[in-house]
Amino acid sequence: MKGRLTLDDDGAVVSAALGGAGLAYLSEWNVSDALRTGQLVQVLGDWTPAEPGVCLYYPAHRHAPASLRALVALIRENLSRVQK
């Protein structure tokens, strides 16, 4: 995305939004206090999908260490329990 400010740290994005830098795309749990107190307001709520849980990005095309494979298996197992 092109823009005046591009950040990849959630804390920095929250700080920028609170400082008036513009719109921010964040998880609600990152800004729940600021939303509750009115420091931030949600825009385009109808266009914001509800995303339960977390996302895990990793290079699937490379050999994954055993610890990463175990973590992925644990997450998948727990997600399958929650989704039932």
CSV table of N, CA and C in Angstrom, one decimal:
chain,number,residue,atom,x,y,z
A,1,MET,N,0.8,-1.2,0.0
A,1,MET,CA,0.0,0.0,0.0
A,1,MET,C,0.9,1.2,0.0
A,2,LYS,N,0.6,2.2,-0.8
A,2,LYS,CA,1.3,3.4,-0.9
A,2,LYS,C,0.6,4.4,0.1
A,3,GLY,N,1.4,5.2,0.7
A,3,GLY,CA,0.9,6.2,1.6
A,3,GLY,C,2.0,7.0,2.2
A,4,ARG,N,1.7,7.9,3.0
A,4,ARG,CA,2.7,8.7,3.6
A,4,ARG,C,3.4,8.0,4.8
A,5,LEU,N,2.7,7.0,5.4
A,5,LEU,CA,3.2,6.3,6.5
A,5,LEU,C,2.8,4.9,6.4
A,6,THR,N,3.8,4.0,6.4
A,6,THR,CA,3.5,2.6,6.4
A,6,THR,C,4.3,1.9,7.6
A,7,LEU,N,3.6,1.2,8.4
A,7,LEU,CA,4.2,0.7,9.6
A,7,LEU,C,3.9,-0.8,9.7
A,8,ASP,N,4.7,-1.6,10.3
A,8,ASP,CA,4.5,-3.0,10.5
A,8,ASP,C,4.5,-3.4,12.0
A,9,ASP,N,4.3,-2.5,12.8
A,9,ASP,CA,4.3,-2.8,14.3
A,9,ASP,C,3.0,-2.3,14.8
A,10,ASP,N,2.2,-3.2,15.4
A,10,ASP,CA,0.8,-2.8,15.9
A,10,ASP,C,0.9,-1.6,16.8
A,11,GLY,N,1.8,-1.6,17.8
A,11,GLY,CA,1.9,-0.5,18.7
A,11,GLY,C,2.2,0.8,18.1
A,12,ALA,N,3.0,0.8,17.0
A,12,ALA,CA,3.3,2.0,16.3
A,12,ALA,C,2.1,2.5,15.5
A,13,VAL,N,1.3,1.5,15.0
A,13,VAL,CA,0.1,1.9,14.2
A,13,VAL,C,-0.9,2.5,15.2
A,14,VAL,N,-1.1,1.9,16.4
A,14,VAL,CA,-2.0,2.5,17.3
A,14,VAL,C,-1.6,3.9,17.7
A,15,SER,N,-0.3,4.1,18.0
A,15,SER,CA,0.2,5.4,18.4
A,15,SER,C,0.0,6.4,17.3
A,16,ALA,N,0.2,6.0,16.0
A,16,ALA,CA,0.0,6.9,14.9
A,16,ALA,C,-1.5,7.3,14.8
A,17,ALA,N,-2.4,6.3,14.9
A,17,ALA,CA,-3.8,6.6,14.8
A,17,ALA,C,-4.2,7.5,16.0
A,18,LEU,N,-3.7,7.2,17.2
A,18,LEU,CA,-4.1,8.1,18.3
A,18,LEU,C,-3.5,9.5,18.1
A,19,GLY,N,-2.4,9.6,17.4
A,19,GLY,CA,-1.8,10.9,17.1
A,19,GLY,C,-2.4,11.7,15.9
A,20,GLY,N,-3.4,11.0,15.3
A,20,GLY,CA,-4.1,11.7,14.2
A,20,GLY,C,-3.6,11.5,12.8
A,21,ALA,N,-2.8,10.4,12.6
A,21,ALA,CA,-2.1,10.2,11.4
A,21,ALA,C,-3.1,9.7,10.3
A,22,GLY,N,-4.3,9.2,10.7
A,22,GLY,CA,-5.2,8.8,9.7
A,22,GLY,C,-5.9,7.4,10.1
A,23,LEU,N,-6.3,6.7,9.1
A,23,LEU,CA,-7.0,5.4,9.3
A,23,LEU,C,-6.0,4.3,9.6
A,24,ALA,N,-6.4,3.4,10.4
A,24,ALA,CA,-5.5,2.3,10.8
A,24,ALA,C,-6.3,1.0,10.7
A,25,TYR,N,-5.7,-0.1,10.2
A,25,TYR,CA,-6.3,-1.4,10.1
A,25,TYR,C,-5.7,-2.3,11.2
A,26,LEU,N,-6.5,-2.5,12.3
A,26,LEU,CA,-6.0,-3.2,13.4
A,26,LEU,C,-7.0,-4.2,14.0
A,27,SER,N,-6.6,-5.1,14.7
A,27,SER,CA,-7.5,-6.0,15.4
A,27,SER,C,-8.2,-5.2,16.5
A,28,GLU,N,-9.5,-5.5,16.8
A,28,GLU,CA,-10.2,-4.8,17.8
A,28,GLU,C,-9.6,-4.9,19.1
A,29,TRP,N,-9.0,-6.1,19.4
A,29,TRP,CA,-8.4,-6.2,20.8
A,29,TRP,C,-7.2,-5.3,20.9
A,30,ASN,N,-6.6,-4.8,19.8
A,30,ASN,CA,-5.5,-3.9,19.9
A,30,ASN,C,-5.9,-2.5,20.3
A,31,VAL,N,-7.2,-2.2,20.0
A,31,VAL,CA,-7.7,-0.8,20.3
A,31,VAL,C,-8.9,-0.8,21.1
A,32,SER,N,-9.3,-1.8,21.8
A,32,SER,CA,-10.5,-1.9,22.5
A,32,SER,C,-10.6,-0.8,23.6
A,33,ASP,N,-9.6,-0.5,24.3
A,33,ASP,CA,-9.6,0.6,25.3
A,33,ASP,C,-9.8,2.0,24.6
A,34,ALA,N,-9.1,2.2,23.5
A,34,ALA,CA,-9.3,3.5,22.8
A,34,ALA,C,-10.7,3.6,22.2
A,35,LEU,N,-11.2,2.5,21.7
A,35,LEU,CA,-12.6,2.6,21.2
A,35,LEU,C,-13.6,2.8,22.3
A,36,ARG,N,-13.4,2.2,23.4
A,36,ARG,CA,-14.3,2.3,24.6
A,36,ARG,C,-14.3,3.8,25.1
A,37,THR,N,-13.1,4.4,25.1
A,37,THR,CA,-13.0,5.8,25.7
A,37,THR,C,-13.3,6.8,24.6
A,38,GLY,N,-13.5,6.4,23.4
A,38,GLY,CA,-13.8,7.4,22.3
A,38,GLY,C,-12.5,8.0,21.7
A,39,GLN,N,-11.3,7.6,22.1
A,39,GLN,CA,-10.1,8.1,21.5
A,39,GLN,C,-10.0,7.8,20.0
A,40,LEU,N,-10.6,6.6,19.7
A,40,LEU,CA,-10.7,6.1,18.3
A,40,LEU,C,-12.1,5.7,18.0
A,41,VAL,N,-12.5,5.8,16.8
A,41,VAL,CA,-13.8,5.3,16.3
A,41,VAL,C,-13.6,4.3,15.2
A,42,GLN,N,-14.5,3.4,15.2
A,42,GLN,CA,-14.5,2.4,14.1
A,42,GLN,C,-15.1,3.0,12.9
A,43,VAL,N,-14.5,2.8,11.7
A,43,VAL,CA,-15.1,3.2,10.4
A,43,VAL,C,-15.2,1.9,9.6
A,44,LEU,N,-16.2,1.9,8.7
A,44,LEU,CA,-16.4,0.8,7.7
A,44,LEU,C,-16.7,-0.5,8.5
A,45,GLY,N,-17.4,-0.4,9.6
A,45,GLY,CA,-17.7,-1.6,10.4
A,45,GLY,C,-18.4,-2.7,9.6
A,46,ASP,N,-19.2,-2.3,8.7
A,46,ASP,CA,-19.9,-3.4,7.9
A,46,ASP,C,-19.0,-4.1,6.9
A,47,TRP,N,-17.8,-3.5,6.7
A,47,TRP,CA,-16.8,-4.1,5.8
A,47,TRP,C,-15.7,-4.8,6.5
A,48,THR,N,-15.8,-4.8,7.8
A,48,THR,CA,-14.7,-5.4,8.6
A,48,THR,C,-15.2,-6.8,9.0
A,49,PRO,N,-14.4,-7.8,8.5
A,49,PRO,CA,-14.8,-9.2,8.8
A,49,PRO,C,-14.4,-9.6,10.3
A,50,ALA,N,-15.2,-10.4,10.9
A,50,ALA,CA,-14.9,-10.9,12.2
A,50,ALA,C,-13.9,-12.0,12.0
A,51,GLU,N,-12.8,-11.9,12.7
A,51,GLU,CA,-11.7,-12.9,12.6
A,51,GLU,C,-11.4,-13.5,14.0
A,52,PRO,N,-12.0,-14.6,14.3
A,52,PRO,CA,-11.7,-15.2,15.6
A,52,PRO,C,-10.2,-15.8,15.6
A,53,GLY,N,-9.6,-15.6,16.7
A,53,GLY,CA,-8.3,-16.3,16.8
A,53,GLY,C,-7.1,-15.5,16.2
A,54,VAL,N,-6.1,-16.2,15.8
A,54,VAL,CA,-4.9,-15.5,15.3
A,54,VAL,C,-4.5,-16.1,14.0
A,55,CYS,N,-3.6,-15.5,13.3
A,55,CYS,CA,-3.1,-16.0,12.0
A,55,CYS,C,-1.7,-16.3,12.2
A,56,LEU,N,-1.2,-17.4,11.6
A,56,LEU,CA,0.2,-17.7,11.6
A,56,LEU,C,0.7,-17.8,10.2
A,57,TYR,N,1.7,-17.0,9.9
A,57,TYR,CA,2.4,-17.0,8.6
A,57,TYR,C,3.8,-17.6,8.8
A,58,TYR,N,4.1,-18.5,7.9
A,58,TYR,CA,5.4,-19.2,8.0
A,58,TYR,C,5.7,-19.7,6.6
A,59,PRO,N,7.0,-19.8,6.2
A,59,PRO,CA,7.4,-20.3,4.9
A,59,PRO,C,7.1,-21.8,4.8
A,60,ALA,N,6.0,-22.2,4.2
A,60,ALA,CA,5.6,-23.6,4.1
A,60,ALA,C,6.5,-24.3,3.1
A,61,HIS,N,7.1,-23.6,2.1
A,61,HIS,CA,7.9,-24.2,1.1
A,61,HIS,C,9.3,-24.6,1.6
A,62,ARG,N,9.7,-24.2,2.8
A,62,ARG,CA,11.0,-24.6,3.3
A,62,ARG,C,10.8,-25.7,4.4
A,63,HIS,N,11.9,-26.3,4.7
A,63,HIS,CA,11.9,-27.3,5.8
A,63,HIS,C,11.6,-26.6,7.1
A,64,ALA,N,10.5,-26.9,7.7
A,64,ALA,CA,10.2,-26.3,9.0
A,64,ALA,C,10.8,-27.1,10.2
A,65,PRO,N,11.3,-26.4,11.1
A,65,PRO,CA,11.9,-27.0,12.3
A,65,PRO,C,10.8,-27.8,13.1
A,66,ALA,N,11.1,-28.8,13.8
A,66,ALA,CA,10.2,-29.6,14.5
A,66,ALA,C,9.3,-28.8,15.5
A,67,SER,N,9.9,-27.8,16.1
A,67,SER,CA,9.1,-26.9,17.0
A,67,SER,C,8.0,-26.2,16.3
A,68,LEU,N,8.3,-25.7,15.1
A,68,LEU,CA,7.3,-25.0,14.3
A,68,LEU,C,6.2,-26.0,13.8
A,69,ARG,N,6.6,-27.2,13.4
A,69,ARG,CA,5.6,-28.2,13.0
A,69,ARG,C,4.7,-28.5,14.1
A,70,ALA,N,5.3,-28.6,15.3
A,70,ALA,CA,4.5,-29.0,16.5
A,70,ALA,C,3.5,-27.8,16.8
A,71,LEU,N,4.0,-26.6,16.7
A,71,LEU,CA,3.1,-25.5,17.0
A,71,LEU,C,1.9,-25.4,16.0
A,72,VAL,N,2.2,-25.6,14.7
A,72,VAL,CA,1.2,-25.6,13.7
A,72,VAL,C,0.2,-26.7,14.0
A,73,ALA,N,0.6,-27.9,14.3
A,73,ALA,CA,-0.2,-29.0,14.6
A,73,ALA,C,-1.1,-28.7,15.8
A,74,LEU,N,-0.6,-28.1,16.9
A,74,LEU,CA,-1.3,-27.7,18.0
A,74,LEU,C,-2.4,-26.7,17.7
A,75,ILE,N,-2.1,-25.7,16.9
A,75,ILE,CA,-3.0,-24.7,16.5
A,75,ILE,C,-4.2,-25.3,15.7
A,76,ARG,N,-3.8,-26.2,14.7
A,76,ARG,CA,-4.8,-26.8,13.9
A,76,ARG,C,-5.7,-27.7,14.8
A,77,GLU,N,-5.2,-28.4,15.7
A,77,GLU,CA,-6.0,-29.3,16.6
A,77,GLU,C,-6.9,-28.5,17.4
A,78,ASN,N,-6.5,-27.4,18.0
A,78,ASN,CA,-7.3,-26.5,18.8
A,78,ASN,C,-8.4,-25.8,18.0
A,79,LEU,N,-8.0,-25.4,16.8
A,79,LEU,CA,-9.0,-24.8,15.9
A,79,LEU,C,-10.1,-25.8,15.5
A,80,SER,N,-9.7,-27.0,15.2
A,80,SER,CA,-10.8,-28.0,14.9
A,80,SER,C,-11.7,-28.2,16.0
A,81,ARG,N,-11.3,-28.2,17.3
A,81,ARG,CA,-12.1,-28.3,18.4
A,81,ARG,C,-13.1,-27.1,18.5
A,82,VAL,N,-12.6,-25.9,18.3
A,82,VAL,CA,-13.4,-24.7,18.5
A,82,VAL,C,-14.4,-24.6,17.4
A,83,GLN,N,-14.1,-25.1,16.2
A,83,GLN,CA,-15.0,-24.9,15.0
A,83,GLN,C,-16.1,-26.0,15.0
A,84,LYS,N,-16.0,-27.0,15.9
A,84,LYS,CA,-17.1,-28.0,15.9
A,84,LYS,C,-18.3,-27.6,16.6
